[in-house]
mmCIF file of C-alpha atoms in Angstrom:
data_model
loop_
_atom_site.group_PDB
_atom_site.id
_atom_site.type_symbol
_atom_site.label_atom_id
_atom_site.label_comp_id
_atom_site.label_asym_id
_atom_site.label_seq_id
_atom_site.Cartn_x
_atom_site.Cartn_y
_atom_site.Cartn_z
ATOM 1 C CA MET A 1 -78.230 -1.342 60.265
ATOM 2 C CA GLN A 2 -81.948 -0.605 59.735
ATOM 3 C CA THR A 3 -83.909 -2.700 57.216
ATOM 4 C CA PHE A 4 -87.226 -1.314 55.818
ATOM 5 C CA THR A 5 -89.464 -1.502 52.726
ATOM 6 C CA VAL A 6 -90.729 1.313 50.408
ATOM 7 C CA GLU A 7 -94.043 0.982 48.620
ATOM 8 C CA THR A 8 -94.243 2.371 45.144
ATOM 9 C CA SER A 9 -97.302 2.278 42.946
ATOM 10 C CA GLU A 10 -96.439 -0.885 41.537
ATOM 11 C CA SER A 11 -93.934 -2.635 43.813
ATOM 12 C CA VAL A 12 -92.345 -3.011 47.139
ATOM 13 C CA LEU A 13 -88.548 -2.069 47.348
ATOM 14 C CA CYS A 14 -86.349 -3.823 50.048
ATOM 15 C CA CYS A 15 -83.826 -1.342 51.569
ATOM 16 C CA GLU A 16 -81.040 -1.067 54.095
ATOM 17 C CA ARG A 17 -79.720 2.036 55.834
ATOM 18 C CA PHE A 18 -76.379 2.297 57.685
ATOM 19 C CA GLY A 19 -75.287 5.045 59.787
ATOM 20 C CA ARG A 20 -77.475 7.878 61.588
ATOM 21 C CA CYS A 21 -80.613 8.932 59.857
ATOM 22 C CA GLU A 22 -79.831 12.751 60.669
ATOM 23 C CA GLN A 23 -76.793 12.701 58.694
ATOM 24 C CA PRO A 24 -76.513 13.408 54.852
ATOM 25 C CA THR A 25 -77.702 10.571 52.951
ATOM 26 C CA ILE A 26 -75.735 8.722 50.110
ATOM 27 C CA LEU A 27 -77.922 6.703 48.074
ATOM 28 C CA LEU A 28 -76.383 3.647 46.288
ATOM 29 C CA VAL A 29 -78.064 2.525 43.094
ATOM 30 C CA SER A 30 -76.979 -0.711 41.589
ATOM 31 C CA GLY A 31 -76.833 -1.732 38.009
ATOM 32 C CA ALA A 32 -78.799 -4.136 36.021
ATOM 33 C CA GLY A 33 -79.493 -7.353 37.767
ATOM 34 C CA ALA A 34 -77.638 -6.440 40.712
ATOM 35 C CA PRO A 35 -79.340 -6.294 44.179
ATOM 36 C CA GLY A 36 -78.246 -3.864 46.815
ATOM 37 C CA ALA A 37 -75.607 -6.335 48.115
ATOM 38 C CA PHE A 38 -73.599 -5.173 45.111
ATOM 39 C CA TRP A 39 -72.159 -2.316 47.192
ATOM 40 C CA ARG A 40 -69.634 -3.787 49.742
ATOM 41 C CA GLN A 41 -69.729 -3.155 53.357
ATOM 42 C CA GLU A 42 -66.160 -1.790 53.327
ATOM 43 C CA LEU A 43 -67.269 0.979 50.959
ATOM 44 C CA ILE A 44 -70.370 1.750 53.058
ATOM 45 C CA ALA A 45 -68.282 1.763 56.430
ATOM 46 C CA SER A 46 -65.842 4.320 54.767
ATOM 47 C CA PHE A 47 -68.752 6.540 54.120
ATOM 48 C CA VAL A 48 -70.409 6.038 57.684
ATOM 49 C CA ALA A 49 -66.962 6.813 59.115
ATOM 50 C CA GLU A 50 -67.323 10.295 57.297
ATOM 51 C CA ASP A 51 -70.603 10.973 59.021
ATOM 52 C CA PHE A 52 -72.826 9.978 56.129
ATOM 53 C CA SER A 53 -76.000 7.785 56.314
ATOM 54 C CA VAL A 54 -75.927 5.278 53.417
ATOM 55 C CA VAL A 55 -78.770 3.561 51.906
ATOM 56 C CA ARG A 56 -78.721 0.791 49.497
ATOM 57 C CA PHE A 57 -81.709 -1.140 47.967
ATOM 58 C CA ASP A 58 -83.093 -3.988 45.797
ATOM 59 C CA HIS A 59 -84.432 -2.833 42.399
ATOM 60 C CA ARG A 60 -87.567 -4.407 41.225
ATOM 61 C CA ASP A 61 -86.623 -7.944 39.937
ATOM 62 C CA THR A 62 -83.554 -8.152 42.113
ATOM 63 C CA GLY A 63 -83.176 -9.387 45.668
ATOM 64 C CA PHE A 64 -86.116 -9.279 47.761
ATOM 65 C CA SER A 65 -88.116 -6.750 46.063
ATOM 66 C CA THR A 66 -91.028 -7.436 43.920
ATOM 67 C CA HIS A 67 -90.595 -9.320 40.677
ATOM 68 C CA PHE A 68 -92.242 -8.865 37.381
ATOM 69 C CA ASP A 69 -93.107 -11.095 34.272
ATOM 70 C CA GLU A 70 -93.503 -8.367 31.746
ATOM 71 C CA PRO A 71 -90.909 -5.877 30.605
ATOM 72 C CA TYR A 72 -90.803 -2.052 31.423
ATOM 73 C CA ASP A 73 -88.973 1.140 30.613
ATOM 74 C CA LEU A 74 -86.081 2.471 32.467
ATOM 75 C CA SER A 75 -88.352 5.368 33.342
ATOM 76 C CA VAL A 76 -90.318 2.939 35.597
ATOM 77 C CA LEU A 77 -87.073 2.417 37.636
ATOM 78 C CA ALA A 78 -86.367 6.123 37.633
ATOM 79 C CA HIS A 79 -89.687 6.971 39.087
ATOM 80 C CA GLU A 80 -89.437 4.081 41.704
ATOM 81 C CA LEU A 81 -85.909 5.471 42.625
ATOM 82 C CA GLN A 82 -87.699 9.097 43.063
ATOM 83 C CA THR A 83 -90.283 7.408 45.505
ATOM 84 C CA LEU A 84 -87.385 6.022 47.492
ATOM 85 C CA MET A 85 -85.944 9.450 47.744
ATOM 86 C CA ASP A 86 -89.041 11.059 48.591
ATOM 87 C CA GLN A 87 -89.554 8.554 51.518
ATOM 88 C CA LEU A 88 -85.763 8.943 52.797
ATOM 89 C CA ASP A 89 -85.297 12.484 53.632
ATOM 90 C CA THR A 90 -86.812 15.826 53.173
ATOM 91 C CA ARG A 91 -83.464 17.262 52.059
ATOM 92 C CA PRO A 92 -81.419 16.322 48.933
ATOM 93 C CA VAL A 93 -79.585 13.144 48.901
ATOM 94 C CA HIS A 94 -76.059 12.144 47.327
ATOM 95 C CA LEU A 95 -76.740 9.806 44.266
ATOM 96 C CA VAL A 96 -74.059 7.222 43.419
ATOM 97 C CA GLY A 97 -74.995 4.753 40.561
ATOM 98 C CA HIS A 98 -73.072 1.884 38.705
ATOM 99 C CA SER A 99 -73.861 1.067 35.219
ATOM 100 C CA MET A 100 -77.767 0.940 34.803
ATOM 101 C CA GLY A 101 -77.752 2.858 38.318
ATOM 102 C CA GLY A 102 -75.434 5.362 36.695
ATOM 103 C CA TYR A 103 -78.101 6.251 34.085
ATOM 104 C CA LEU A 104 -80.750 6.464 36.646
ATOM 105 C CA ALA A 105 -78.878 8.807 38.791
ATOM 106 C CA GLN A 106 -78.294 10.988 35.730
ATOM 107 C CA MET A 107 -82.086 10.743 34.691
ATOM 108 C CA VAL A 108 -83.195 11.692 38.361
ATOM 109 C CA LEU A 109 -80.603 14.577 38.624
ATOM 110 C CA ARG A 110 -82.256 15.931 35.328
ATOM 111 C CA MET A 111 -85.946 15.300 36.482
ATOM 112 C CA GLN A 112 -85.655 16.444 39.840
ATOM 113 C CA PRO A 113 -82.355 18.442 40.493
ATOM 114 C CA GLN A 114 -83.704 20.149 43.664
ATOM 115 C CA LYS A 115 -83.547 16.442 45.389
ATOM 116 C CA VAL A 116 -80.105 15.988 44.292
ATOM 117 C CA GLU A 117 -77.104 17.268 46.308
ATOM 118 C CA SER A 118 -74.674 15.681 44.134
ATOM 119 C CA ALA A 119 -74.502 12.760 41.646
ATOM 120 C CA VAL A 120 -72.112 10.128 40.600
ATOM 121 C CA SER A 121 -72.353 7.985 37.538
ATOM 122 C CA ILE A 122 -69.992 5.082 37.371
ATOM 123 C CA SER A 123 -69.477 2.918 34.175
ATOM 124 C CA ALA A 124 -72.548 4.529 32.547
ATOM 125 C CA GLY A 125 -72.901 6.626 29.461
ATOM 126 C CA CYS A 126 -75.459 9.037 28.586
ATOM 127 C CA THR A 127 -77.219 7.393 25.601
ATOM 128 C CA VAL A 128 -77.786 3.955 23.753
ATOM 129 C CA ASN A 129 -78.888 5.440 20.574
ATOM 130 C CA PRO A 130 -76.490 4.497 17.719
ATOM 131 C CA GLU A 131 -76.815 8.002 16.146
ATOM 132 C CA ILE A 132 -76.047 10.001 19.195
ATOM 133 C CA LYS A 133 -73.152 7.704 20.043
ATOM 134 C CA THR A 134 -71.736 8.439 16.494
ATOM 135 C CA GLN A 135 -72.216 12.050 16.932
ATOM 136 C CA LYS A 136 -70.535 12.306 20.366
ATOM 137 C CA GLY A 137 -67.939 9.836 19.513
ATOM 138 C CA ILE A 138 -69.165 7.238 22.175
ATOM 139 C CA SER A 139 -67.856 3.681 21.787
ATOM 140 C CA ASP A 140 -69.840 0.355 22.009
ATOM 141 C CA PRO A 141 -68.725 -2.804 23.620
ATOM 142 C CA SER A 142 -66.865 -4.999 21.451
ATOM 143 C CA PRO A 143 -68.304 -8.194 19.934
ATOM 144 C CA GLU A 144 -65.822 -9.991 22.231
ATOM 145 C CA VAL A 145 -67.586 -8.817 25.378
ATOM 146 C CA TRP A 146 -71.009 -9.770 24.196
ATOM 147 C CA SER A 147 -69.662 -13.125 23.305
ATOM 148 C CA VAL A 148 -68.115 -13.838 26.602
ATOM 149 C CA LEU A 149 -70.881 -12.586 28.620
ATOM 150 C CA THR A 150 -73.651 -14.433 26.574
ATOM 151 C CA GLU A 151 -71.990 -17.934 27.150
ATOM 152 C CA ASN A 152 -73.184 -17.661 30.768
ATOM 153 C CA ILE A 153 -76.659 -18.982 30.928
ATOM 154 C CA PRO A 154 -77.762 -19.349 34.442
ATOM 155 C CA SER A 155 -79.713 -22.664 35.392
ATOM 156 C CA GLY A 156 -80.903 -21.370 38.733
ATOM 157 C CA ASP A 157 -78.579 -23.802 40.628
ATOM 158 C CA PHE A 158 -75.892 -21.880 42.290
ATOM 159 C CA SER A 159 -73.111 -24.710 42.528
ATOM 160 C CA ALA A 160 -73.953 -25.702 38.903
ATOM 161 C CA ASP A 161 -73.601 -21.942 37.521
ATOM 162 C CA LEU A 162 -70.771 -20.852 39.948
ATOM 163 C CA ASP A 163 -67.777 -21.676 37.322
ATOM 164 C CA ASN A 164 -69.474 -19.744 34.416
ATOM 165 C CA TRP A 165 -70.368 -16.652 36.580
ATOM 166 C CA LEU A 166 -66.624 -16.840 37.684
ATOM 167 C CA LYS A 167 -65.607 -16.714 34.205
ATOM 168 C CA SER A 168 -67.812 -13.670 33.441
ATOM 169 C CA TRP A 169 -66.548 -11.740 36.613
ATOM 170 C CA ARG A 170 -62.906 -12.609 35.763
ATOM 171 C CA TYR A 171 -62.979 -11.216 32.253
ATOM 172 C CA LEU A 172 -64.950 -8.141 33.428
ATOM 173 C CA ASN A 173 -62.209 -7.594 35.862
ATOM 174 C CA GLY A 174 -59.753 -7.053 33.126
ATOM 175 C CA GLU A 175 -55.994 -6.663 34.069
ATOM 176 C CA CYS A 176 -56.789 -6.037 37.785
ATOM 177 C CA SER A 177 -56.173 -8.815 40.483
ATOM 178 C CA PHE A 178 -59.151 -11.235 40.817
ATOM 179 C CA ASP A 179 -60.715 -11.758 44.178
ATOM 180 C CA LYS A 180 -62.358 -15.092 43.845
ATOM 181 C CA GLU A 181 -63.703 -14.993 47.200
ATOM 182 C CA LEU A 182 -65.364 -11.951 46.867
ATOM 183 C CA ALA A 183 -66.948 -12.830 43.231
ATOM 184 C CA THR A 184 -68.175 -16.109 44.921
ATOM 185 C CA GLU A 185 -69.971 -14.092 47.647
ATOM 186 C CA TYR A 186 -71.393 -11.614 45.520
ATOM 187 C CA THR A 187 -72.701 -14.607 43.134
ATOM 188 C CA ARG A 188 -74.301 -16.281 46.034
ATOM 189 C CA ALA A 189 -75.972 -13.047 46.809
ATOM 190 C CA LEU A 190 -77.620 -13.103 43.206
ATOM 191 C CA TYR A 191 -79.356 -16.539 44.267
ATOM 192 C CA MET A 192 -81.002 -14.987 47.480
ATOM 193 C CA GLY A 193 -84.592 -13.992 47.264
ATOM 194 C CA ASP A 194 -86.802 -14.840 44.279
ATOM 195 C CA LYS A 195 -85.726 -17.613 42.133
ATOM 196 C CA ARG A 196 -85.575 -15.529 39.077
ATOM 197 C CA ASN A 197 -82.712 -13.673 40.497
ATOM 198 C CA ALA A 198 -80.470 -16.323 39.248
ATOM 199 C CA GLN A 199 -81.489 -15.682 35.472
ATOM 200 C CA VAL A 200 -80.115 -13.027 33.309
ATOM 201 C CA ALA A 201 -81.784 -9.795 34.135
ATOM 202 C CA THR A 202 -84.178 -9.942 30.999
ATOM 203 C CA ASN A 203 -86.390 -6.952 32.285
ATOM 204 C CA HIS A 204 -83.410 -4.702 32.940
ATOM 205 C CA VAL A 205 -81.807 -5.611 29.881
ATOM 206 C CA HIS A 206 -84.802 -4.439 27.901
ATOM 207 C CA ALA A 207 -85.167 -1.294 30.363
ATOM 208 C CA MET A 208 -81.611 -0.230 29.206
ATOM 209 C CA THR A 209 -82.992 -0.115 25.492
ATOM 210 C CA THR A 210 -85.334 2.644 26.463
ATOM 211 C CA VAL A 211 -82.618 5.189 27.883
ATOM 212 C CA PRO A 212 -84.143 8.412 26.832
ATOM 213 C CA ASP A 213 -82.457 10.444 24.163
ATOM 214 C CA TRP A 214 -82.838 13.863 26.151
ATOM 215 C CA LEU A 215 -80.285 12.453 28.731
ATOM 216 C CA ALA A 216 -77.540 13.029 26.161
ATOM 217 C CA GLU A 217 -78.606 16.796 25.812
ATOM 218 C CA ARG A 218 -76.285 19.374 27.728
ATOM 219 C CA SER A 219 -77.688 20.229 31.067
ATOM 220 C CA SER A 220 -77.776 23.717 32.710
ATOM 221 C CA ASP A 221 -78.181 22.411 36.186
ATOM 222 C CA GLU A 222 -75.324 23.390 38.487
ATOM 223 C CA THR A 223 -75.614 20.381 40.691
ATOM 224 C CA PRO A 224 -72.213 18.759 41.346
ATOM 225 C CA PHE A 225 -71.752 15.888 39.145
ATOM 226 C CA LEU A 226 -68.986 13.277 38.622
ATOM 227 C CA ALA A 227 -68.598 10.498 35.758
ATOM 228 C CA LEU A 228 -66.379 7.921 36.549
ATOM 229 C CA HIS A 229 -65.298 5.463 33.615
ATOM 230 C CA GLY A 230 -62.244 3.652 32.656
ATOM 231 C CA SER A 231 -60.638 3.817 29.184
ATOM 232 C CA ARG A 232 -61.189 -0.120 29.112
ATOM 233 C CA ASP A 233 -64.468 -0.352 30.671
#
């Protein structure tokens, strides 16, 4: 594993690369409030075994990357992702994004398709605009989901907060078997780095309200694109 940093116009992003640099690159993009550690080592190892180089990174306001007190638009995160891509390779990369990262992968694919070999968007839609959602028949999370998630108000103390985090993860896991050890390990990762990591990702929540409407428009680009979304996500 190689650790490195990438400087953007406003922040420093902490990154990790696995595998050989000369191999095609898979760039993993985490969701709101999630550091690079969201992507499990087992998944990364499976990609490396298939002769890929894999990069994961901490968004601004997560992990060991720069933190900010003022909110910003999702386009800021998209431009920082592009800066990272520019410094990784001269050839296009395979983008894999989850949740907010899925929106970012779609945005970068639309903004600079020549830099993307393929893109995967997991558990992400194409809009947050209620009118466009209605037009396209896209559903919203139920009030029950928000009720459960907003009950978790982290204090910044890992031991004190863990039970509430596990309740949230268990609920989001749905009917799948729940790996408490894995959930605990990931929660601990949230508390590494800046103390604000342990709080709800306020700036990322704001950023998600600024998804551009043009993302919902049909694209004529022919870059391979896969959307993964559960029927009970």
